[in-house]
Amino acid sequence: MAARAAAAVAVVALVCAVQSSLSGAAVPGLSPGFYKTTCPRLEQIVNAQVTATFNNDQGVAPALLRILFHDCFTQGCDASVLIKGRGSEQIPGGPNGTLRRVALDLIDRIHREAQAACPRVVSCADVTVLATRDALFKAGGPRFNVDLGRLDSFAPAPDKVNDLPSPFDGADRHIQAFKARKLSTDDLVSLSGAHTFGVAHCGVIAPRGTPSMDPQLAEKLQKTCTKPTATTTQDLDVLTPHVFDNKYYLGLTQKKGMFLSDQSLIDHPLTKNLALTFSKNQTAFFIEFAKSMTKMTEMGVITSKLQGEVRADCAVAGKPPRIEAATAADQGFTADM
C-alpha cells in the first residue's frame, strides 16, 4: 500500500515538473495569478466546494470533464454550454442534454460563493476549468496547469453543438475534428483517455458484435441496452470504471472500447502506437493528458470586454455592449441585465 502511494506521489511530481517547464501564459491576457489580488480566496473556494461534492458523488469528476470538453470544443472555453433556456446549447436529445446536474450545480455554487466574495470578478469559464482540474486530481488524475482570465460569452452557440466529435465516428473523422480545433492527433489520443472513468448512456453506444468487440462484453451490452431507458448507463472503462488511470487503453487492446471512436484508436495507424504506449505506461499517459488539457482549455478563450463579460449568473446569457436587451430576447435567450 505504501509502495503504491509512493508511486502515485512520484507520478504527480513528474507531471508537475513537466508542466512547470511548460508554464508561461500561452494566451495573451491569461495568467496563473490573474485573481491573486482581485479574488485571493478563489482557489480555496473551488477546492472546498469540489471536495464536498466529490466526497458525496465521485461521478462529479467525469461529469465536469465532459462539461469542459463540450464547452471548449464548440466556440471555445467561454461557459456558453452553461446557459439555459430556448436557443441554448443544452438542446434536449442532443449531446448536452445529458450533462449531469450534480456538476452543473457545483459550478453554480462555486460561482455564487466567488461572486459573494468578489462581485463580478470571476468568470464562469474560469470556475469550470478550476473545478474540473481539482476534481480530476481528486479522482487520481494528473493536476494540469491552468492560466486564468477567461471571460464568458454573451450568448450560446447552438449551431456549433454538432461540431462535437461523435462516438459513432472512427478515428479518421476525429482526427479531422481535432485538427479543425488546432489539436493534434496526439491530443486526440490523450484526451480520449478521459473515458477511463464515467458512464455512457446506452443510446450512444453503437451496437457492435465480434470481431470489433470482445464477445463477452458484446453479450453483456445486448442484455443491458436491449431496451434502454433515459437513465440506462454503462461504464466507459470496464476494467477500472471509477479510477482515473491508463486501464482504458488496456481495455482497447482487449476490444473493450465502449464507443466506436474509442476502439478505432487502437487500429488506426496514426493513433495506434501512442494508444499502445499509454496502455503500458501510465506516467506517459498522465504527462501527455495534462499537456493536452492545458492546451484544450486555452482554445478560443475571450479576454476582451468587447467580446465577453463576467456573468452574474452562469446560466443566464449576457448583453453585448451597445446592443439592446430586446435583441437578445429575440434570439431566444434571456439577457443578463
GROMACS .gro file of C-alpha atoms in nm:
model
  337
    1MET     CA    1   0.000   0.000   0.000
    2ALA     CA    2   0.284   0.234   0.093
    3ALA     CA    3   0.465   0.146  -0.230
    4ARG     CA    4   0.152   0.230  -0.433
    5ALA     CA    5   0.116   0.566  -0.256
    6ALA     CA    6   0.483   0.645  -0.316
    7ALA     CA    7   0.446   0.559  -0.684
    8ALA     CA    8   0.144   0.786  -0.711
    9VAL     CA    9   0.338   1.072  -0.550
   10ALA     CA   10   0.626   1.014  -0.792
   11VAL     CA   11   0.392   1.028  -1.092
   12VAL     CA   12   0.233   1.351  -0.971
   13ALA     CA   13   0.574   1.504  -0.907
   14LEU     CA   14   0.693   1.414  -1.257
   15VAL     CA   15   0.378   1.555  -1.417
   16CYS     CA   16   0.413   1.876  -1.216
   17ALA     CA   17   0.778   1.907  -1.318
   18VAL     CA   18   0.693   1.870  -1.686
   19GLN     CA   19   0.403   2.113  -1.654
   20SER     CA   20   0.622   2.364  -1.474
   21SER     CA   21   0.871   2.355  -1.759
   22LEU     CA   22   0.588   2.442  -1.997
   23SER     CA   23   0.446   2.724  -1.784
   24GLY     CA   24   0.408   3.077  -1.905
   25ALA     CA   25   0.080   3.208  -2.043
   26ALA     CA   26   0.032   3.087  -2.399
   27VAL     CA   27  -0.270   3.317  -2.444
   28PRO     CA   28  -0.231   3.695  -2.406
   29GLY     CA   29  -0.448   3.814  -2.119
   30LEU     CA   30  -0.431   3.489  -1.924
   31SER     CA   31  -0.201   3.424  -1.629
   32PRO     CA   32  -0.177   3.178  -1.337
   33GLY     CA   33  -0.213   3.460  -1.081
   34PHE     CA   34  -0.491   3.652  -1.256
   35TYR     CA   35  -0.707   3.665  -0.940
   36LYS     CA   36  -0.423   3.698  -0.689
   37THR     CA   37  -0.528   4.046  -0.578
   38THR     CA   38  -0.887   4.071  -0.706
   39CYS     CA   39  -1.012   3.741  -0.558
   40PRO     CA   40  -0.736   3.584  -0.347
   41ARG     CA   41  -0.961   3.316  -0.190
   42LEU     CA   42  -1.088   3.181  -0.523
   43GLU     CA   43  -0.888   2.858  -0.529
   44GLN     CA   44  -0.979   2.787  -0.165
   45ILE     CA   45  -1.347   2.832  -0.253
   46VAL     CA   46  -1.317   2.600  -0.551
   47ASN     CA   47  -1.128   2.331  -0.361
   48ALA     CA   48  -1.368   2.330  -0.067
   49GLN     CA   49  -1.677   2.304  -0.286
   50VAL     CA   50  -1.525   2.038  -0.512
   51THR     CA   51  -1.407   1.833  -0.213
   52ALA     CA   52  -1.751   1.837  -0.050
   53THR     CA   53  -1.927   1.731  -0.372
   54PHE     CA   54  -1.665   1.472  -0.470
   55ASN     CA   55  -1.684   1.308  -0.128
   56ASN     CA   56  -2.057   1.263  -0.181
   57ASP     CA   57  -2.051   1.170  -0.552
   58GLN     CA   58  -1.723   1.080  -0.720
   59GLY     CA   59  -1.904   1.080  -1.054
   60VAL     CA   60  -1.883   1.458  -1.046
   61ALA     CA   61  -1.524   1.436  -1.178
   62PRO     CA   62  -1.603   1.277  -1.518
   63ALA     CA   63  -1.918   1.490  -1.535
   64LEU     CA   64  -1.713   1.811  -1.501
   65LEU     CA   65  -1.459   1.689  -1.754
   66ARG     CA   66  -1.740   1.626  -2.005
   67ILE     CA   67  -1.888   1.973  -1.948
   68LEU     CA   68  -1.549   2.135  -2.001
   69PHE     CA   69  -1.481   1.941  -2.320
   70HIS     CA   70  -1.826   2.018  -2.461
   71ASP     CA   71  -1.781   2.384  -2.376
   72CYS     CA   72  -1.432   2.426  -2.523
   73PHE     CA   73  -1.493   2.223  -2.837
   74THR     CA   74  -1.780   2.435  -2.970
   75GLN     CA   75  -1.681   2.803  -2.976
   76GLY     CA   76  -1.408   2.793  -2.713
   77CYS     CA   77  -1.379   2.778  -2.334
   78ASP     CA   78  -1.633   3.052  -2.265
   79ALA     CA   79  -1.900   2.885  -2.045
   80SER     CA   80  -2.153   2.904  -2.329
   81VAL     CA   81  -2.259   2.545  -2.254
   82LEU     CA   82  -2.386   2.655  -1.911
   83ILE     CA   83  -2.653   2.890  -2.049
   84LYS     CA   84  -3.004   2.754  -2.012
   85GLY     CA   85  -3.327   2.817  -2.197
   86ARG     CA   86  -3.456   2.839  -2.551
   87GLY     CA   87  -3.176   2.872  -2.803
   88SER     CA   88  -2.911   2.733  -2.566
   89GLU     CA   89  -2.655   2.458  -2.630
   90GLN     CA   90  -2.839   2.229  -2.387
   91ILE     CA   91  -3.066   2.102  -2.661
   92PRO     CA   92  -3.299   1.822  -2.543
   93GLY     CA   93  -3.195   1.499  -2.709
   94GLY     CA   94  -2.860   1.647  -2.812
   95PRO     CA   95  -2.515   1.565  -2.671
   96ASN     CA   96  -2.554   1.830  -2.399
   97GLY     CA   97  -2.897   1.709  -2.294
   98THR     CA   98  -2.740   1.457  -2.056
   99LEU     CA   99  -2.487   1.683  -1.883
  100ARG     CA  100  -2.510   1.585  -1.518
  101ARG     CA  101  -2.694   1.820  -1.286
  102VAL     CA  102  -2.455   1.748  -0.998
  103ALA     CA  103  -2.167   1.905  -1.193
  104LEU     CA  104  -2.369   2.199  -1.329
  105ASP     CA  105  -2.495   2.276  -0.979
  106LEU     CA  106  -2.141   2.257  -0.839
  107ILE     CA  107  -2.021   2.516  -1.091
  108ASP     CA  108  -2.314   2.739  -0.993
  109ARG     CA  109  -2.239   2.707  -0.621
  110ILE     CA  110  -1.872   2.790  -0.668
  111HIS     CA  111  -1.957   3.088  -0.885
  112ARG     CA  112  -2.215   3.220  -0.637
  113GLU     CA  113  -1.966   3.196  -0.349
  114ALA     CA  114  -1.699   3.366  -0.560
  115GLN     CA  115  -1.947   3.638  -0.653
  116ALA     CA  116  -2.025   3.697  -0.285
  117ALA     CA  117  -1.654   3.729  -0.205
  118CYS     CA  118  -1.553   3.917  -0.521
  119PRO     CA  119  -1.857   4.060  -0.706
  120ARG     CA  120  -1.841   4.040  -1.089
  121VAL     CA  121  -1.473   3.943  -1.088
  122VAL     CA  122  -1.457   3.566  -1.150
  123SER     CA  123  -1.590   3.424  -1.476
  124CYS     CA  124  -1.797   3.108  -1.510
  125ALA     CA  125  -1.545   2.988  -1.768
  126ASP     CA  126  -1.259   3.004  -1.518
  127VAL     CA  127  -1.470   2.838  -1.248
  128THR     CA  128  -1.544   2.549  -1.486
  129VAL     CA  129  -1.175   2.498  -1.563
  130LEU     CA  130  -1.065   2.517  -1.198
  131ALA     CA  131  -1.340   2.285  -1.074
  132THR     CA  132  -1.251   2.029  -1.341
  133ARG     CA  133  -0.881   2.047  -1.257
  134ASP     CA  134  -0.941   1.990  -0.886
  135ALA     CA  135  -1.198   1.711  -0.934
  136LEU     CA  136  -0.972   1.529  -1.179
  137PHE     CA  137  -0.687   1.540  -0.929
  138LYS     CA  138  -0.910   1.405  -0.651
  139ALA     CA  139  -1.009   1.117  -0.880
  140GLY     CA  140  -0.643   1.017  -0.911
  141GLY     CA  141  -0.562   1.201  -1.232
  142PRO     CA  142  -0.282   1.449  -1.305
  143ARG     CA  143  -0.302   1.812  -1.199
  144PHE     CA  144  -0.273   2.023  -1.513
  145ASN     CA  145  -0.156   2.384  -1.544
  146VAL     CA  146  -0.428   2.648  -1.554
  147ASP     CA  147  -0.392   3.008  -1.666
  148LEU     CA  148  -0.685   3.230  -1.571
  149GLY     CA  149  -0.856   3.542  -1.700
  150ARG     CA  150  -1.118   3.400  -1.937
  151LEU     CA  151  -1.436   3.594  -1.993
  152ASP     CA  152  -1.779   3.442  -2.051
  153SER     CA  153  -1.950   3.458  -2.388
  154PHE     CA  154  -2.253   3.683  -2.429
  155ALA     CA  155  -2.452   3.409  -2.598
  156PRO     CA  156  -2.460   3.034  -2.659
  157ALA     CA  157  -2.378   2.871  -2.993
  158PRO     CA  158  -2.641   2.602  -3.052
  159ASP     CA  159  -2.548   2.582  -3.420
  160LYS     CA  160  -2.200   2.459  -3.323
  161VAL     CA  161  -2.309   2.176  -3.096
  162ASN     CA  162  -2.297   1.939  -3.391
  163ASP     CA  163  -1.924   2.014  -3.419
  164LEU     CA  164  -1.870   1.791  -3.116
  165PRO     CA  165  -1.699   1.465  -3.215
  166SER     CA  166  -1.947   1.178  -3.238
  167PRO     CA  167  -1.894   0.846  -3.054
  168PHE     CA  168  -2.022   0.676  -3.369
  169ASP     CA  169  -1.733   0.806  -3.582
  170GLY     CA  170  -1.399   0.637  -3.634
  171ALA     CA  171  -1.052   0.781  -3.579
  172ASP     CA  172  -1.033   0.946  -3.923
  173ARG     CA  173  -1.328   1.175  -3.851
  174HIS     CA  174  -1.200   1.255  -3.503
  175ILE     CA  175  -0.852   1.338  -3.631
  176GLN     CA  176  -1.007   1.592  -3.868
  177ALA     CA  177  -1.235   1.734  -3.598
  178PHE     CA  178  -0.943   1.786  -3.361
  179LYS     CA  179  -0.730   1.935  -3.638
  180ALA     CA  180  -1.004   2.192  -3.703
  181ARG     CA  181  -0.968   2.300  -3.338
  182LYS     CA  182  -0.585   2.312  -3.370
  183LEU     CA  183  -0.545   1.998  -3.162
  184SER     CA  184  -0.306   1.727  -3.277
  185THR     CA  185  -0.357   1.355  -3.327
  186ASP     CA  186  -0.159   1.301  -3.006
  187ASP     CA  187  -0.404   1.534  -2.828
  188LEU     CA  188  -0.688   1.317  -2.959
  189VAL     CA  189  -0.535   1.001  -2.817
  190SER     CA  190  -0.451   1.169  -2.485
  191LEU     CA  191  -0.786   1.341  -2.430
  192SER     CA  192  -0.978   1.027  -2.526
  193GLY     CA  193  -0.830   0.884  -2.207
  194ALA     CA  194  -1.093   1.085  -2.019
  195HIS     CA  195  -1.312   0.782  -2.091
  196THR     CA  196  -1.114   0.594  -1.829
  197PHE     CA  197  -1.395   0.680  -1.588
  198GLY     CA  198  -1.758   0.787  -1.609
  199VAL     CA  199  -2.054   0.632  -1.787
  200ALA     CA  200  -2.230   0.647  -2.123
  201HIS     CA  201  -2.600   0.624  -2.197
  202CYS     CA  202  -2.692   0.316  -2.396
  203GLY     CA  203  -2.829   0.532  -2.676
  204VAL     CA  204  -2.481   0.647  -2.778
  205ILE     CA  205  -2.320   0.304  -2.771
  206ALA     CA  206  -2.321   0.177  -3.129
  207PRO     CA  207  -2.434  -0.187  -3.147
  208ARG     CA  208  -2.128  -0.392  -3.238
  209GLY     CA  209  -2.050  -0.759  -3.228
  210THR     CA  210  -1.736  -0.953  -3.285
  211PRO     CA  211  -1.476  -0.908  -3.422
  212SER     CA  212  -1.484  -0.535  -3.327
  213MET     CA  213  -1.581  -0.602  -2.964
  214ASP     CA  214  -1.494  -0.862  -2.705
  215PRO     CA  215  -1.768  -1.130  -2.733
  216GLN     CA  216  -1.843  -1.138  -2.360
  217LEU     CA  217  -1.873  -0.759  -2.346
  218ALA     CA  218  -2.095  -0.758  -2.655
  219GLU     CA  219  -2.324  -1.015  -2.491
  220LYS     CA  220  -2.340  -0.811  -2.170
  221LEU     CA  221  -2.429  -0.494  -2.360
  222GLN     CA  222  -2.701  -0.672  -2.553
  223LYS     CA  223  -2.867  -0.754  -2.222
  224THR     CA  224  -2.806  -0.413  -2.064
  225CYS     CA  225  -2.900  -0.200  -2.361
  226THR     CA  226  -3.166  -0.404  -2.541
  227LYS     CA  227  -3.445  -0.184  -2.404
  228PRO     CA  228  -3.261   0.120  -2.272
  229THR     CA  229  -3.435   0.392  -2.076
  230ALA     CA  230  -3.325   0.755  -2.050
  231THR     CA  231  -3.122   0.659  -1.742
  232THR     CA  232  -2.970   0.327  -1.856
  233THR     CA  233  -2.593   0.366  -1.850
  234GLN     CA  234  -2.279   0.160  -1.897
  235ASP     CA  235  -1.930   0.217  -1.755
  236LEU     CA  236  -1.694   0.352  -2.019
  237ASP     CA  237  -1.396   0.166  -1.875
  238VAL     CA  238  -1.497  -0.188  -1.785
  239LEU     CA  239  -1.165  -0.268  -1.613
  240THR     CA  240  -1.139   0.010  -1.350
  241PRO     CA  241  -1.452   0.223  -1.407
  242HIS     CA  242  -1.420   0.455  -1.106
  243VAL     CA  243  -1.047   0.534  -1.118
  244PHE     CA  244  -0.860   0.774  -1.344
  245ASP     CA  245  -0.578   0.555  -1.475
  246ASN     CA  246  -0.446   0.406  -1.801
  247LYS     CA  247  -0.668   0.094  -1.799
  248TYR     CA  248  -0.894   0.250  -2.064
  249TYR     CA  249  -0.612   0.194  -2.316
  250LEU     CA  250  -0.550  -0.158  -2.189
  251GLY     CA  251  -0.919  -0.224  -2.249
  252LEU     CA  252  -0.883  -0.111  -2.609
  253THR     CA  253  -0.617  -0.378  -2.666
  254GLN     CA  254  -0.876  -0.629  -2.542
  255LYS     CA  255  -1.152  -0.495  -2.772
  256LYS     CA  256  -1.338  -0.347  -2.477
  257GLY     CA  257  -1.377   0.009  -2.606
  258MET     CA  258  -1.732   0.124  -2.544
  259PHE     CA  259  -1.752   0.370  -2.834
  260LEU     CA  260  -1.654   0.301  -3.192
  261SER     CA  261  -1.446   0.621  -3.170
  262ASP     CA  262  -1.254   0.472  -2.876
  263GLN     CA  263  -1.191   0.128  -3.021
  264SER     CA  264  -1.072   0.273  -3.352
  265LEU     CA  265  -0.776   0.439  -3.175
  266ILE     CA  266  -0.604   0.105  -3.132
  267ASP     CA  267  -0.648   0.016  -3.501
  268HIS     CA  268  -0.570   0.341  -3.683
  269PRO     CA  269  -0.206   0.376  -3.799
  270LEU     CA  270  -0.184   0.737  -3.677
  271THR     CA  271  -0.313   0.666  -3.325
  272LYS     CA  272  -0.223   0.303  -3.254
  273ASN     CA  273   0.134   0.347  -3.132
  274LEU     CA  274   0.054   0.615  -2.874
  275ALA     CA  275  -0.253   0.425  -2.752
  276LEU     CA  276  -0.037   0.115  -2.704
  277THR     CA  277   0.226   0.320  -2.521
  278PHE     CA  278  -0.036   0.456  -2.282
  279SER     CA  279  -0.172   0.105  -2.222
  280LYS     CA  280   0.169   0.008  -2.085
  281ASN     CA  281   0.284   0.333  -1.926
  282GLN     CA  282   0.052   0.531  -1.700
  283THR     CA  283   0.311   0.800  -1.631
  284ALA     CA  284   0.343   0.873  -2.003
  285PHE     CA  285  -0.036   0.897  -2.028
  286PHE     CA  286  -0.063   1.135  -1.732
  287ILE     CA  287   0.208   1.365  -1.867
  288GLU     CA  288   0.052   1.388  -2.213
  289PHE     CA  289  -0.303   1.416  -2.078
  290ALA     CA  290  -0.205   1.710  -1.857
  291LYS     CA  291  -0.036   1.886  -2.150
  292SER     CA  292  -0.337   1.829  -2.377
  293MET     CA  293  -0.580   1.952  -2.109
  294THR     CA  294  -0.387   2.277  -2.070
  295LYS     CA  295  -0.386   2.317  -2.447
  296MET     CA  296  -0.759   2.247  -2.475
  297THR     CA  297  -0.852   2.494  -2.202
  298GLU     CA  298  -0.680   2.771  -2.397
  299MET     CA  299  -0.889   2.720  -2.711
  300GLY     CA  300  -1.097   3.015  -2.827
  301VAL     CA  301  -1.081   3.200  -2.496
  302ILE     CA  302  -1.225   3.550  -2.467
  303THR     CA  303  -1.023   3.820  -2.291
  304SER     CA  304  -1.170   4.136  -2.447
  305LYS     CA  305  -1.467   4.301  -2.275
  306LEU     CA  306  -1.600   4.391  -2.618
  307GLN     CA  307  -1.642   4.019  -2.685
  308GLY     CA  308  -1.723   3.879  -2.342
  309GLU     CA  309  -1.809   3.953  -1.980
  310VAL     CA  310  -1.817   3.812  -1.628
  311ARG     CA  311  -2.170   3.678  -1.599
  312ALA     CA  312  -2.368   3.745  -1.285
  313ASP     CA  313  -2.540   3.408  -1.332
  314CYS     CA  314  -2.368   3.128  -1.525
  315ALA     CA  315  -2.699   3.003  -1.665
  316VAL     CA  316  -2.814   3.342  -1.797
  317ALA     CA  317  -2.684   3.490  -2.122
  318GLY     CA  318  -2.533   3.837  -2.121
  319LYS     CA  319  -2.583   4.153  -2.321
  320PRO     CA  320  -2.311   4.269  -2.563
  321PRO     CA  321  -2.208   4.635  -2.535
  322ARG     CA  322  -2.441   4.878  -2.710
  323ILE     CA  323  -2.687   4.601  -2.802
  324GLU     CA  324  -3.044   4.647  -2.688
  325ALA     CA  325  -3.183   4.383  -2.449
  326ALA     CA  326  -3.467   4.325  -2.693
  327THR     CA  327  -3.221   4.190  -2.947
  328ALA     CA  328  -3.108   3.923  -2.704
  329ALA     CA  329  -3.466   3.834  -2.621
  330ASP     CA  330  -3.550   3.798  -2.989
  331GLN     CA  331  -3.268   3.543  -3.026
  332GLY     CA  332  -3.436   3.316  -2.774
  333PHE     CA  333  -3.235   3.355  -2.456
  334THR     CA  334  -3.265   3.574  -2.151
  335ALA     CA  335  -3.043   3.880  -2.123
  336ASP     CA  336  -2.846   3.936  -1.805
  337MET     CA  337  -2.944   4.287  -1.708
   0.00000   0.00000   0.00000
